Coordinates of C-alpha atoms in Angstrom, one line a residue:
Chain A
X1 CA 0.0 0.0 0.0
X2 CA 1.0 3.5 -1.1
X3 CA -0.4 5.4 2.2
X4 CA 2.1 4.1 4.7
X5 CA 4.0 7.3 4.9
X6 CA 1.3 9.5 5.6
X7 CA -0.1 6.8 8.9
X8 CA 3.5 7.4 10.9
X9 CA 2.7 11.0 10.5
X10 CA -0.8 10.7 11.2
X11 CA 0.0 8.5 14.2
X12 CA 2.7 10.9 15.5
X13 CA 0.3 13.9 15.4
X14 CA -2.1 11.9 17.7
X15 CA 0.8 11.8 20.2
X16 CA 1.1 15.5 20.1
X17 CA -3.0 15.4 21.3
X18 CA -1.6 14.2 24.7
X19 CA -1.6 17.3 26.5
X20 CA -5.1 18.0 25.0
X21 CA -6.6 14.6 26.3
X22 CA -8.4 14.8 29.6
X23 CA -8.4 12.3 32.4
X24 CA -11.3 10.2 30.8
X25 CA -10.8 10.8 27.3
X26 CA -6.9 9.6 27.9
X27 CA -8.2 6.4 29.3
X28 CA -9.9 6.0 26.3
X29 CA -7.5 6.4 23.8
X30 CA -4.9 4.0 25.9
X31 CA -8.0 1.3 25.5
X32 CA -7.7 2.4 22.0
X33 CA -4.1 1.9 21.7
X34 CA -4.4 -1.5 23.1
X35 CA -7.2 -2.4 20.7
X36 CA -5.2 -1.0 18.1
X37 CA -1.9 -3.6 19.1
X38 CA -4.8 -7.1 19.8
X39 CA -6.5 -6.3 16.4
X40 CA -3.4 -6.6 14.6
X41 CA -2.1 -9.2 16.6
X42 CA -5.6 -10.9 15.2
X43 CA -5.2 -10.2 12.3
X44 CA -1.5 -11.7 11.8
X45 CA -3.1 -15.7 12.4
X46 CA -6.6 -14.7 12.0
X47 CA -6.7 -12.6 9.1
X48 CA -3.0 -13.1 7.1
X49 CA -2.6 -16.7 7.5
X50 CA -6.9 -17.3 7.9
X51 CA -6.6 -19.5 11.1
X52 CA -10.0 -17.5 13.0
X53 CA -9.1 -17.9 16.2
X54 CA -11.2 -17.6 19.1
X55 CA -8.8 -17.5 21.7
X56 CA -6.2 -14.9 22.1
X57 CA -7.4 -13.2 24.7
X58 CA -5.7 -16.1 26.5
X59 CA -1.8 -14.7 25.0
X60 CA -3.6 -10.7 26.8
X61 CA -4.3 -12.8 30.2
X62 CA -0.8 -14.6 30.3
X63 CA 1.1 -11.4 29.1
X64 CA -0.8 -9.0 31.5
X65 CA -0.5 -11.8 34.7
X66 CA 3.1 -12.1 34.2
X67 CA 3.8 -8.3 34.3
X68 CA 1.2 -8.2 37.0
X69 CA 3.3 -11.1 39.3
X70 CA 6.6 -9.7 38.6
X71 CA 5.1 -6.5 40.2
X72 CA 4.1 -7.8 42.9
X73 CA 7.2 -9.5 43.7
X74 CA 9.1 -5.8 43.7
X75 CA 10.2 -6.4 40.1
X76 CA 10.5 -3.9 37.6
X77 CA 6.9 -3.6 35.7
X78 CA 9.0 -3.4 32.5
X79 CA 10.9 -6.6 33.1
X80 CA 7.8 -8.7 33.9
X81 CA 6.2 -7.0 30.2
X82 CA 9.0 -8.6 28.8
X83 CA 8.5 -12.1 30.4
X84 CA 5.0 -12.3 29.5
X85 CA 5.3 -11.9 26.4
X86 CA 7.7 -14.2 26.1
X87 CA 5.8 -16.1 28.1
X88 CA 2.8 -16.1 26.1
X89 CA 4.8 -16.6 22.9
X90 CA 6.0 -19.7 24.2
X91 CA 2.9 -20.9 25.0
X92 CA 1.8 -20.2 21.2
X93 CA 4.2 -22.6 19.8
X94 CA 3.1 -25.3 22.7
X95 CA -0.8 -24.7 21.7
X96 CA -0.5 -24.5 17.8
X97 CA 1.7 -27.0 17.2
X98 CA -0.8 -29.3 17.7
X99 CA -4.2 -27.0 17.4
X100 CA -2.6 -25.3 14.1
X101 CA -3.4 -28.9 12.4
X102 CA -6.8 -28.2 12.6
X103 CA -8.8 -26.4 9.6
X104 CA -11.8 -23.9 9.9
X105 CA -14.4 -24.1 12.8
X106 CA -12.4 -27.0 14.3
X107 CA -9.3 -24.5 14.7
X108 CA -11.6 -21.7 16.2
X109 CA -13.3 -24.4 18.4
X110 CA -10.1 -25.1 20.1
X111 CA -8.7 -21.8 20.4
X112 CA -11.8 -20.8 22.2
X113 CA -11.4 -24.0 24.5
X114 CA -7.6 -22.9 25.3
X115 CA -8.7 -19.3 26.3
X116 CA -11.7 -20.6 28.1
X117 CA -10.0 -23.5 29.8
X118 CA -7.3 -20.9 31.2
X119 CA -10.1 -18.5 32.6
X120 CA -11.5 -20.8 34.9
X121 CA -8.5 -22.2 36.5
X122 CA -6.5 -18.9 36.7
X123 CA -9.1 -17.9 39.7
X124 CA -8.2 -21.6 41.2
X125 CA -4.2 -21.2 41.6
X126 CA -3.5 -19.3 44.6
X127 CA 0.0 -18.1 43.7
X128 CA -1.7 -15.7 41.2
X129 CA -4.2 -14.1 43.7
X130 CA -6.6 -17.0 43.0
X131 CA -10.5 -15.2 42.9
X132 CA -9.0 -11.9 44.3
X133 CA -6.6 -11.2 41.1
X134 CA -3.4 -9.1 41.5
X135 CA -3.0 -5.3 42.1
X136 CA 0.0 -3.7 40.6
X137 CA 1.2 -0.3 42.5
X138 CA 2.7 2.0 39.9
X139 CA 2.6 6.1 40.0
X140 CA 3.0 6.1 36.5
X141 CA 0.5 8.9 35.4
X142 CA -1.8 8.6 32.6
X143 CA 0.3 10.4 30.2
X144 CA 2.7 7.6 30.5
X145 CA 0.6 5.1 30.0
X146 CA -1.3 6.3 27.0
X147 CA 2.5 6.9 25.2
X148 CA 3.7 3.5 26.1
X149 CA 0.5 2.0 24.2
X150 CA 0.7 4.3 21.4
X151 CA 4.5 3.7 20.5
X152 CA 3.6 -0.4 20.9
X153 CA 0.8 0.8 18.4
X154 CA 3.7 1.6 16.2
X155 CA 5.6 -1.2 16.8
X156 CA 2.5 -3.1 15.7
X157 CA 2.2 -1.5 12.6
X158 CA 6.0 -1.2 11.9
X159 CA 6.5 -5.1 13.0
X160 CA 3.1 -6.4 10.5
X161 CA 4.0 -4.0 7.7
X162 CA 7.6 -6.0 7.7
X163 CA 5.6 -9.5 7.9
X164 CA 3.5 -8.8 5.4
X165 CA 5.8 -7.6 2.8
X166 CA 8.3 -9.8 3.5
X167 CA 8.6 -13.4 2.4
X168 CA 6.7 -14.6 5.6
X169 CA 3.7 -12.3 4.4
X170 CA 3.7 -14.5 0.9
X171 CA 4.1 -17.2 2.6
X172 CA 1.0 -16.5 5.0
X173 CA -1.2 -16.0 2.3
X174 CA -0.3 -18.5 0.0
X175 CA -1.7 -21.0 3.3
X176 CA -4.8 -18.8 3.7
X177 CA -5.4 -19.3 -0.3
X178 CA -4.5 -22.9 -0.9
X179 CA -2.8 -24.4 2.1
X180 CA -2.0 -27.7 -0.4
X181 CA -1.3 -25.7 -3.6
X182 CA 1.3 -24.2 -0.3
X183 CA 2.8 -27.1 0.4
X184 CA 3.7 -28.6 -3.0
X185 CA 5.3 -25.2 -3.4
X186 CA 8.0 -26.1 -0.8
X187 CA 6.6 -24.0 1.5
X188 CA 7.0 -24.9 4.9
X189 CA 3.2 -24.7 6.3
X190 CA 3.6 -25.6 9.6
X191 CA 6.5 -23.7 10.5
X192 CA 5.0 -20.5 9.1
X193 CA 1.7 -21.1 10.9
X194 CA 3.2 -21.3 14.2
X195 CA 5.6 -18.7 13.3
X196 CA 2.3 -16.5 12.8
X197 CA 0.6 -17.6 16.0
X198 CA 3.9 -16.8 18.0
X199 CA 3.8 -13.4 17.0
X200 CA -0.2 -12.6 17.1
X201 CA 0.7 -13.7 21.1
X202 CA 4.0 -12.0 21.7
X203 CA 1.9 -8.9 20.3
X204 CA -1.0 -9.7 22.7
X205 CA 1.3 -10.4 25.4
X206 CA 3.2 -7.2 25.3
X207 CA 0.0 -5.2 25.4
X208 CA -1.6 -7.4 28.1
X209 CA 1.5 -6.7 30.4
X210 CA 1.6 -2.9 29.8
X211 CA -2.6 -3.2 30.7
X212 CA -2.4 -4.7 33.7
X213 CA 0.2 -1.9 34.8
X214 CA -2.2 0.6 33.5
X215 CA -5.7 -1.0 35.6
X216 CA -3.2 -1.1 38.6
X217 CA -5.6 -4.2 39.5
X218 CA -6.7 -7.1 37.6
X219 CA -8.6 -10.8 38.1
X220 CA -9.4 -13.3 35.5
X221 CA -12.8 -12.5 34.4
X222 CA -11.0 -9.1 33.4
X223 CA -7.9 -10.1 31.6
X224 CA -9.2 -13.5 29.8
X225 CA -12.7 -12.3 28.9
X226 CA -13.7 -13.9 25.7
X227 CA -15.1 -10.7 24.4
X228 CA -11.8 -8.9 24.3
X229 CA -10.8 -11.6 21.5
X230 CA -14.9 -10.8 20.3
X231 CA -13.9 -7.4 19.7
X232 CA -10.2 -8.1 18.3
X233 CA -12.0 -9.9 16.0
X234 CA -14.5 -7.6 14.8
X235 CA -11.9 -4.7 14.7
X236 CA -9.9 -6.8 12.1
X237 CA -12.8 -7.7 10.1
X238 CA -14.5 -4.3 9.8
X239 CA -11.4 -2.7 9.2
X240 CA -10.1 -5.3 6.4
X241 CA -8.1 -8.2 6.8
X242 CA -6.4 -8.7 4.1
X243 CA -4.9 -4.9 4.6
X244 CA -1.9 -4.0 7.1
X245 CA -4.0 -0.6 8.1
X246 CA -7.6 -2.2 8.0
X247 CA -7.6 -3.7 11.9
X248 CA -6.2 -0.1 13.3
X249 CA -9.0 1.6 11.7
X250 CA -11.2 -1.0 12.7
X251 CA -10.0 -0.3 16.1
X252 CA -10.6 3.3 15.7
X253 CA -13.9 3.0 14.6
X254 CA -15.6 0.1 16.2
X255 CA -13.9 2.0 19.9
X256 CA -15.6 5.2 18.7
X257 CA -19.2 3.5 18.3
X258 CA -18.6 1.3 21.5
X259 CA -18.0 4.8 23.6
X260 CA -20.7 6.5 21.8
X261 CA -23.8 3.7 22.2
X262 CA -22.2 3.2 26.0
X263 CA -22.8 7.0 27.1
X264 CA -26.0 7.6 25.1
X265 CA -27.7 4.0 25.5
X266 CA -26.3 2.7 28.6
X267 CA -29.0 -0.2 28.7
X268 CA -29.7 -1.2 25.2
X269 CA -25.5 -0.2 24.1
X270 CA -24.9 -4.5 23.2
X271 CA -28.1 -4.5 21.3
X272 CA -27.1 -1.3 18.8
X273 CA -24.0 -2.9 19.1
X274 CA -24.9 -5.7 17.6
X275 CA -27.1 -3.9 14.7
X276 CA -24.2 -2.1 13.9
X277 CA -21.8 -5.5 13.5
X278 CA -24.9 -6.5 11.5
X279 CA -25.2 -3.6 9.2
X280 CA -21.5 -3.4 8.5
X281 CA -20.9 -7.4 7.5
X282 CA -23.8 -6.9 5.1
X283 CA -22.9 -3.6 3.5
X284 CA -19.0 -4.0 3.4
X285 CA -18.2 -7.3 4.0
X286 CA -14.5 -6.6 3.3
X287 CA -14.1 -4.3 5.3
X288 CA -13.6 -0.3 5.5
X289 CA -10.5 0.2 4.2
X290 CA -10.2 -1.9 0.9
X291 CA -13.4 -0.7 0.0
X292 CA -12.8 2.7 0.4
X293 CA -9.7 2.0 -1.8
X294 CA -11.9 0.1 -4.7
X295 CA -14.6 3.5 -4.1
X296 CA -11.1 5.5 -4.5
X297 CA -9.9 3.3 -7.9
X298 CA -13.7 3.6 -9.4
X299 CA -13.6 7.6 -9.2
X300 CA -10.4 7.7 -10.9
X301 CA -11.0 5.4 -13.4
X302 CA -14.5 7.9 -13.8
X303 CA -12.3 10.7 -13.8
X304 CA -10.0 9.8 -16.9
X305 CA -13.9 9.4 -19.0
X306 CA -15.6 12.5 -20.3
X307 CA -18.2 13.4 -18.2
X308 CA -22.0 11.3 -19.3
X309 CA -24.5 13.4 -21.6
X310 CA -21.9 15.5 -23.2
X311 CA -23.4 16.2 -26.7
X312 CA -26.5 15.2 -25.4
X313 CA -27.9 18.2 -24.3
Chain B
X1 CA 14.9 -41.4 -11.8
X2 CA 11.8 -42.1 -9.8
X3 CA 11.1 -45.3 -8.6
X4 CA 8.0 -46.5 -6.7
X5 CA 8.5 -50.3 -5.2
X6 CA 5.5 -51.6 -3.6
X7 CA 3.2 -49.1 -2.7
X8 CA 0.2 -49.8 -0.3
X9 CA -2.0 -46.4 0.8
X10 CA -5.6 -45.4 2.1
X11 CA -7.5 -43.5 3.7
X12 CA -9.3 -44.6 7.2
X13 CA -9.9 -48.4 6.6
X14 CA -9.8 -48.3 3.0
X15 CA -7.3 -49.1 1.1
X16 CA -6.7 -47.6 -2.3
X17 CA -3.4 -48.3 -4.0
X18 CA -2.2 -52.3 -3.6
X19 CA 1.3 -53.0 -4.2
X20 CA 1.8 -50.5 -6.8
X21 CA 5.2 -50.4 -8.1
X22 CA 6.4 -48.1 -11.2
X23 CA 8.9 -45.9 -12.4
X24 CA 10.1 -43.1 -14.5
X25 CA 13.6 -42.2 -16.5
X26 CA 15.1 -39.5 -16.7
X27 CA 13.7 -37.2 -20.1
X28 CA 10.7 -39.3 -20.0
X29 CA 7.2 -38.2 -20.5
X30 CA 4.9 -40.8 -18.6
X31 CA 1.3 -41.5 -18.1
X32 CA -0.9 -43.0 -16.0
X33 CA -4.2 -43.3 -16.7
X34 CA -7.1 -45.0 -15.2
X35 CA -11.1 -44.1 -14.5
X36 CA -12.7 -42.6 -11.8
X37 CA -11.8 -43.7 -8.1
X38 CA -8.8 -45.8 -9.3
X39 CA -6.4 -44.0 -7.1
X40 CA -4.3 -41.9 -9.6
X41 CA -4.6 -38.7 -7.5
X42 CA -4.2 -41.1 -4.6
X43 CA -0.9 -42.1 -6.0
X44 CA -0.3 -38.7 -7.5
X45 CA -0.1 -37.0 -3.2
X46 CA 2.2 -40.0 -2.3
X47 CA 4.4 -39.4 -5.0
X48 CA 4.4 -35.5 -3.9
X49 CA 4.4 -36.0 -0.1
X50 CA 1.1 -34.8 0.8
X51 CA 0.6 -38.2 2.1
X52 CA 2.5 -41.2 3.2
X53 CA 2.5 -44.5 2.4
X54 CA 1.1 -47.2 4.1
X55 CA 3.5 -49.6 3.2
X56 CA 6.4 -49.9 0.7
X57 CA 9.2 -47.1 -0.6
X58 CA 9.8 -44.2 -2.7
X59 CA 13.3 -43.8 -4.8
X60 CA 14.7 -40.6 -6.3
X61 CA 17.9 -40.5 -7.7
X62 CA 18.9 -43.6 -5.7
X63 CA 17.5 -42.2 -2.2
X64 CA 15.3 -43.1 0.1
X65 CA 12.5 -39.9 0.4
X66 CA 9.8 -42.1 1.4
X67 CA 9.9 -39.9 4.9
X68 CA 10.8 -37.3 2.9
X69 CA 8.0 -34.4 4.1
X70 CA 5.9 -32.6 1.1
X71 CA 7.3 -29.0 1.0
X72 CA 10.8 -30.5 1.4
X73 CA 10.5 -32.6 -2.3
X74 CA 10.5 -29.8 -4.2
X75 CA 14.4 -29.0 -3.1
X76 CA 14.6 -32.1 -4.7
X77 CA 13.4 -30.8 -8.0
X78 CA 10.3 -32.7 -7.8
X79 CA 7.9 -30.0 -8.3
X80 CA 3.4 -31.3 -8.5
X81 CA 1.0 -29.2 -10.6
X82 CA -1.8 -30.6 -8.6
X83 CA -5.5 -31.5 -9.6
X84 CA -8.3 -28.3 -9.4
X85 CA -4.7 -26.3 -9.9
X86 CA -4.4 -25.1 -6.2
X87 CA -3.6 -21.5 -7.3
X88 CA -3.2 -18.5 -4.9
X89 CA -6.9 -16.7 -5.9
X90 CA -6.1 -13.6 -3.7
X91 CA -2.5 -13.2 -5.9
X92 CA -2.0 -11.6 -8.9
X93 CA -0.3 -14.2 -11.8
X94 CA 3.0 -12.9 -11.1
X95 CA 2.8 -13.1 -7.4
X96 CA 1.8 -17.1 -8.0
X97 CA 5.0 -17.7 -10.3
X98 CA 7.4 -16.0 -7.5
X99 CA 5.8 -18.4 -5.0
X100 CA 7.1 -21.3 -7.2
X101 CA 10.1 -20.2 -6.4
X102 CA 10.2 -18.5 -2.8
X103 CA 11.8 -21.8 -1.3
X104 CA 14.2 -21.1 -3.3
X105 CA 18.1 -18.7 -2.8
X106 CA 19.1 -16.9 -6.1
X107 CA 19.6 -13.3 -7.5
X108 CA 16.9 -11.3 -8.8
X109 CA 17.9 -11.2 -12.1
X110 CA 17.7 -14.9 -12.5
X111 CA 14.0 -15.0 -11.4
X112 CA 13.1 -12.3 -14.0
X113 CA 14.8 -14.4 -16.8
X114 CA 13.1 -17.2 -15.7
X115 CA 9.7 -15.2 -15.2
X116 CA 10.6 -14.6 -18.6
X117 CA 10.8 -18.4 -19.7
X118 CA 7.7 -19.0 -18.5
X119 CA 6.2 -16.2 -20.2
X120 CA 8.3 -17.8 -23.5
X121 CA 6.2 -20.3 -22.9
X122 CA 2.6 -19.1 -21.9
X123 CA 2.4 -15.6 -23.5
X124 CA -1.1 -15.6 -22.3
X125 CA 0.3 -15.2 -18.9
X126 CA 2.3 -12.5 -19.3
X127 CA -0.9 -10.7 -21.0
X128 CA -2.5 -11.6 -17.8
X129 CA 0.2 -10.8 -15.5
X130 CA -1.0 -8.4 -13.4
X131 CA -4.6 -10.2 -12.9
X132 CA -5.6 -11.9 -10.0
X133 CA -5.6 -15.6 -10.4
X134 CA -9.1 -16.0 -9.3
X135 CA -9.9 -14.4 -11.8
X136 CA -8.9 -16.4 -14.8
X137 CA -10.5 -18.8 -17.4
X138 CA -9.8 -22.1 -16.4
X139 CA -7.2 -22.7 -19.8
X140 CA -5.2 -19.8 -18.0
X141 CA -5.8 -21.5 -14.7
X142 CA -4.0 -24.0 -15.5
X143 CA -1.1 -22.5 -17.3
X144 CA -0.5 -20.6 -14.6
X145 CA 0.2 -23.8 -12.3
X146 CA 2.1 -25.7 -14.8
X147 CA 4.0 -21.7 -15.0
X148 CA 4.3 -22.2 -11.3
X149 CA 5.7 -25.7 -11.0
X150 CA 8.2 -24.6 -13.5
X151 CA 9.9 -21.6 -11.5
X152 CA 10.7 -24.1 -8.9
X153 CA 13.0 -25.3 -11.4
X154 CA 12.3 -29.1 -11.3
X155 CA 14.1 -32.1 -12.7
X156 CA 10.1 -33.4 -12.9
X157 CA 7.0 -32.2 -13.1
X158 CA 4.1 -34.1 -11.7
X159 CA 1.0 -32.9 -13.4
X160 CA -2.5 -34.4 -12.3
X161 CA -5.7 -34.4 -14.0
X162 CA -4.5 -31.4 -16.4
X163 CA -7.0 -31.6 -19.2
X164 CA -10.0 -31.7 -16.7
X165 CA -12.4 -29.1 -17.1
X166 CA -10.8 -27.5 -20.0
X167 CA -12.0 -27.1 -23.6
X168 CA -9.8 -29.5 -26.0
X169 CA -8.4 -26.5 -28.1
X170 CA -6.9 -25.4 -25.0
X171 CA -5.7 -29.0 -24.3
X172 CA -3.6 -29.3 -27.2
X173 CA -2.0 -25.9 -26.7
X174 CA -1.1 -27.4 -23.2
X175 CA 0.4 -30.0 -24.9
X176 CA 2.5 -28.5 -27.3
X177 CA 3.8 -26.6 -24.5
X178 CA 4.3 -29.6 -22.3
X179 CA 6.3 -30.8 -25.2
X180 CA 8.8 -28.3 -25.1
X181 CA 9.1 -28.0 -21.9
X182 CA 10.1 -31.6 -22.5
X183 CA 12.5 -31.6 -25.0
X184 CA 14.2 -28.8 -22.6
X185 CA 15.1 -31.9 -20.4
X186 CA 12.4 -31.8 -17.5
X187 CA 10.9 -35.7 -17.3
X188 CA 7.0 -35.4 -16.7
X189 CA 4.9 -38.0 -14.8
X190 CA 1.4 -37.0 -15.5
X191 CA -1.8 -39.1 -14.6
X192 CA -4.6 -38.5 -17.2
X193 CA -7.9 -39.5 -17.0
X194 CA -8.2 -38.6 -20.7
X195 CA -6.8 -41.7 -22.1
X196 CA -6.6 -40.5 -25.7
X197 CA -4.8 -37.6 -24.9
X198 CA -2.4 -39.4 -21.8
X199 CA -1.3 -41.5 -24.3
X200 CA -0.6 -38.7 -27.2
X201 CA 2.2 -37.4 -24.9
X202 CA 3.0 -39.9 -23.7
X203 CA 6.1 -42.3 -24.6
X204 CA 5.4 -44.9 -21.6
X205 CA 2.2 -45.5 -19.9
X206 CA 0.9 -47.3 -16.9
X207 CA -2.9 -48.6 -16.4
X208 CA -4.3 -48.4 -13.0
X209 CA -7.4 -50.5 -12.1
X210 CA -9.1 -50.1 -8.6
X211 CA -5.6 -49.7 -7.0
X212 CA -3.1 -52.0 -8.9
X213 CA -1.2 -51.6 -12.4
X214 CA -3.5 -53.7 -14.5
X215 CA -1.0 -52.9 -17.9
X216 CA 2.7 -51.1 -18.6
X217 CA 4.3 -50.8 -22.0
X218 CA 4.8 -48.5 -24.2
X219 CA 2.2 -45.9 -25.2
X220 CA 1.6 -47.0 -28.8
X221 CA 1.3 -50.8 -27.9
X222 CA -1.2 -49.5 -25.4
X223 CA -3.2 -47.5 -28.3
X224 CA -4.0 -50.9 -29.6
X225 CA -4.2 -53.0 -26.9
X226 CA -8.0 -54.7 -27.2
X227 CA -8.2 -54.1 -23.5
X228 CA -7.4 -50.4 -23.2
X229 CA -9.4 -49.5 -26.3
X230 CA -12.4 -51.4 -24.8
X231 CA -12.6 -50.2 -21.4
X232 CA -11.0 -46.1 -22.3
X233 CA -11.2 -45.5 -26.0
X234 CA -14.2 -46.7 -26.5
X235 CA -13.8 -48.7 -29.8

């Protein structure tokens, strides 16, 4: 895509917004930010290689509890960020190896079970708070916060953009379009599956850890919530999948609509929420930004005519 | 070159291929043909690595590569243009060739010359190069994946089912590329269920019958042999 150099720009100039951002509204936009970093992370297995997957809130819960226990054991927050993500990476290779040889719904199935399976016995091992979760003292002020998750927003971008024009990216899509036709062209399918896993969770992981600093407090129906990986999902998929740019503006918008129908519809929010998912799989079922770019190709192409009813008036 | 030596394989508790044994020199073009449900593309995956084999071995060039896993073969230069094509839909034409040969360590001027060969080739291609390959005729489809095979430079191409679904003009300009590509010293195994047209190209032939090698010779003798022109010809 031709519009990368204006995003880094773009994305700078919402940094400089920091000192116009207001308590709330800078909570916000680090929720934002975070979005931004799980909805690429999605979209590297879910959307690059096609393997939906229903669980990666699970890589958010390990990656944020691993920060959140390093804290509490007087370690640097930074240090534990590091080791969860590790930590959850690791954990990607052990789940897909096996779980990666599964195709479609069975795939998603099993994701969801991993993520699922996790949440309910998190709360059952007392060395990580059991039901009371962990709280993680920081006096790192909002500000902080909301940079660290916009320059991991970045990072995101800088670190998918590189997959997806790189060999790896070819290689990704060539198993999402023919995972056979893949293989009898030497291509190494399960390596580059769990290779694309790994980094959806180191992604997930990162931003998990750096969350957990920022809620000071978390438990397990927080950080493993199947609707976090819900609205990963649907960020990816409204923005464009098959686009390095489509899942941040996903973020972007679905985050903007969430915050709108939540302070004007407090009771009814999930059912406009759900018209809206509705609405926009049946009216741009690519998603936003490719067909804003095939809108953007059509009035070119209409540009280079001469205009209809010349000579015909 | 290849050599298959007593090949069981199924699927589940079926068993499709018994005791097949066959093999194919070096420059050769080869057949096998057979009806519906025999096992050729059964046979076809084995030979290509997709799946293993129950029982029995696989030679190449005097190794073992039986165990040898699918996307490793093609380093051997044993490169499949698989049944139904298996392009890359979401790819342009180009973008499919170059993933023939992304396994693959050379300059970039050597891909574009042999880009180029393949375009030599296909000229329709190169017309269609910037297309996405979902969105060609199926005579194109198929071009492009025998295009594709090539720029993964094999010693042999394994094609399956190539004529199916396509109109017989565009079958014989298929063949008078295979041809070439032939004489340029690339063996071909190719399983046909097309009989007249397996056993044009073809100089050797093999018949397989509900999982075994019912006949071998050559293709000729098997043009007029009572029991092929019964049961494939029709005559």
């Amino acid at each position: 895509m031709k519009n990368t150099k204006f995003i880094l720009p773009a994305l700078l100039l919402v940094a400089a917004l920091v000192p116009l951002l207001t308590g709330n509204q800078l909570r916000l936009a680090t929720e934002l930010m975070t979005y931004v970093v799980l909805a690429l992370s999605w979209n590297l297995i879910g959307g690059f290689t096609g393997y939906a997957t229903f669980g990666n809130v699970a890589f958010f819960g390990i990656g944020a509890y691993t920060a959140a226990m390093f804290a509490t054991k007087g370690l640097p927050l930074v240090s534990g960020v590091l080791a969860g993500s590790v930590l959850a990476g690791l954990f990607a290779v052990l789940v897909g190896l096996p779980v990666l040889r599964l195709k479609g719904h069975y795939f998603s199935i099993a994701t969801l079970g991993v993520a699922e399976a996790i949440r309910s016995l998190v709360p059952n091992l007392n060395f990580l708070g059991g039901p009371n979760g962990l709280t993680v003292n920081t006096t790192f002020p909002d500000e902080g916060w909301y940079l660290v998750t916009l320059i991991l927003a970045i990072g995101a971008v800088i670190l998918v953009t590189y997959v997806r024009r790189g060999k790896i990216g070819f290689a990704l899509r060539s198993i999402r379009d023919d995972e056979t036709g893949a293989q009898s062209m030497g291509i190494n399918v399960t390596y580059y599956k769990v290779l694309a896993f790994t980094l959806s969770a180191v992604l997930a992981g990162v931003v998990g850890g750096v969350y957990s600093g920022f809620l000071a407090f978390i438990d397990a129906p927080t950080v493993f919530q199947g609707e976090v990986t819900v609205t990963m999902l649907v960020m990816a998929l409204l923005g464009g999948t098959d686009t390095i740019f489509g899942p941040v503006i996903g973020a972007i918008v679905l985050k903007i609509i969430m915050e709108y129908l939540w302070t004007n519809f407090q009771n009814l929010h999930g059912l406009f929420l759900g018209v809206v998912i509705i609405l926009i799989v049946l009216f741009i079922p690519k998603g936003i930004l490719p067909s804003i770019s095939a809108l953007w190709r059509n009035l070119k192409k209409n540009a280079g005519l001469p205009k209809r009813g010349v000579g015909h008036a | 070159m290849l050599t298959l030596e007593n090949i069981d394989m199924g699927y589940g508790d079926t068993k499709i291929l018994w005791d097949v044994s066959l093999n194919v020199k070096k420059g050769e073009i080869v057949a096998l043909i057979g009806s519906n449900g025999a096992g050729k593309t059964t046979l076809m995956y084995t030979v290509s690595g997709l799946y293993a084999p129950w029982k029995g071995r696989i030679r190449w060039e005097g190794n073992d590569i039986t165990k040898t896993r699918a996307h490793e073969r093609i380093h051997y230069g044993l490169a499949l243009v698989p049944q139904g094509r298996r392009l890359f839909p979401s790819m342009t034409v180009e973008q499919n060739l170059h993933m023939g040969a992304l396994h693959r360590k050379f300059k970039q001027q050597d891909l574009a010359k042999e880009l180029n060969h393949v375009y030599d080739l296909f000229p329709r291609l190169q017309e269609r190069e910037k297309q996405l390959a979902g969105k060609l005729s199926g005579g194109e489809q198929q071009m492009l994946a025998i295009g594709r095979a090539l720029m993964a430079n094999p010693k042999m191409l394994l094609i399956d089912e190539m004529s199916l679904g396509l109109a017989p003009v565009l079958v014989d300009n298929i063949i008078i590329s295979l041809k070439e590509i032939a004489k340029e010293g690339i063996t071909v195994f190719l399983v046909e269920q097309d009989v007249e047209i397996a056993l044009e190209i073809s100089q050797r032939a093999y018949v397989l019958e509900h999982g075994k090698i019912a006949l071998e010779g050559s293709s000729a003798w098997l043009y007029d042999h009572p029991q092929v022109k019964e049961a494939y010809l029709g005559m």
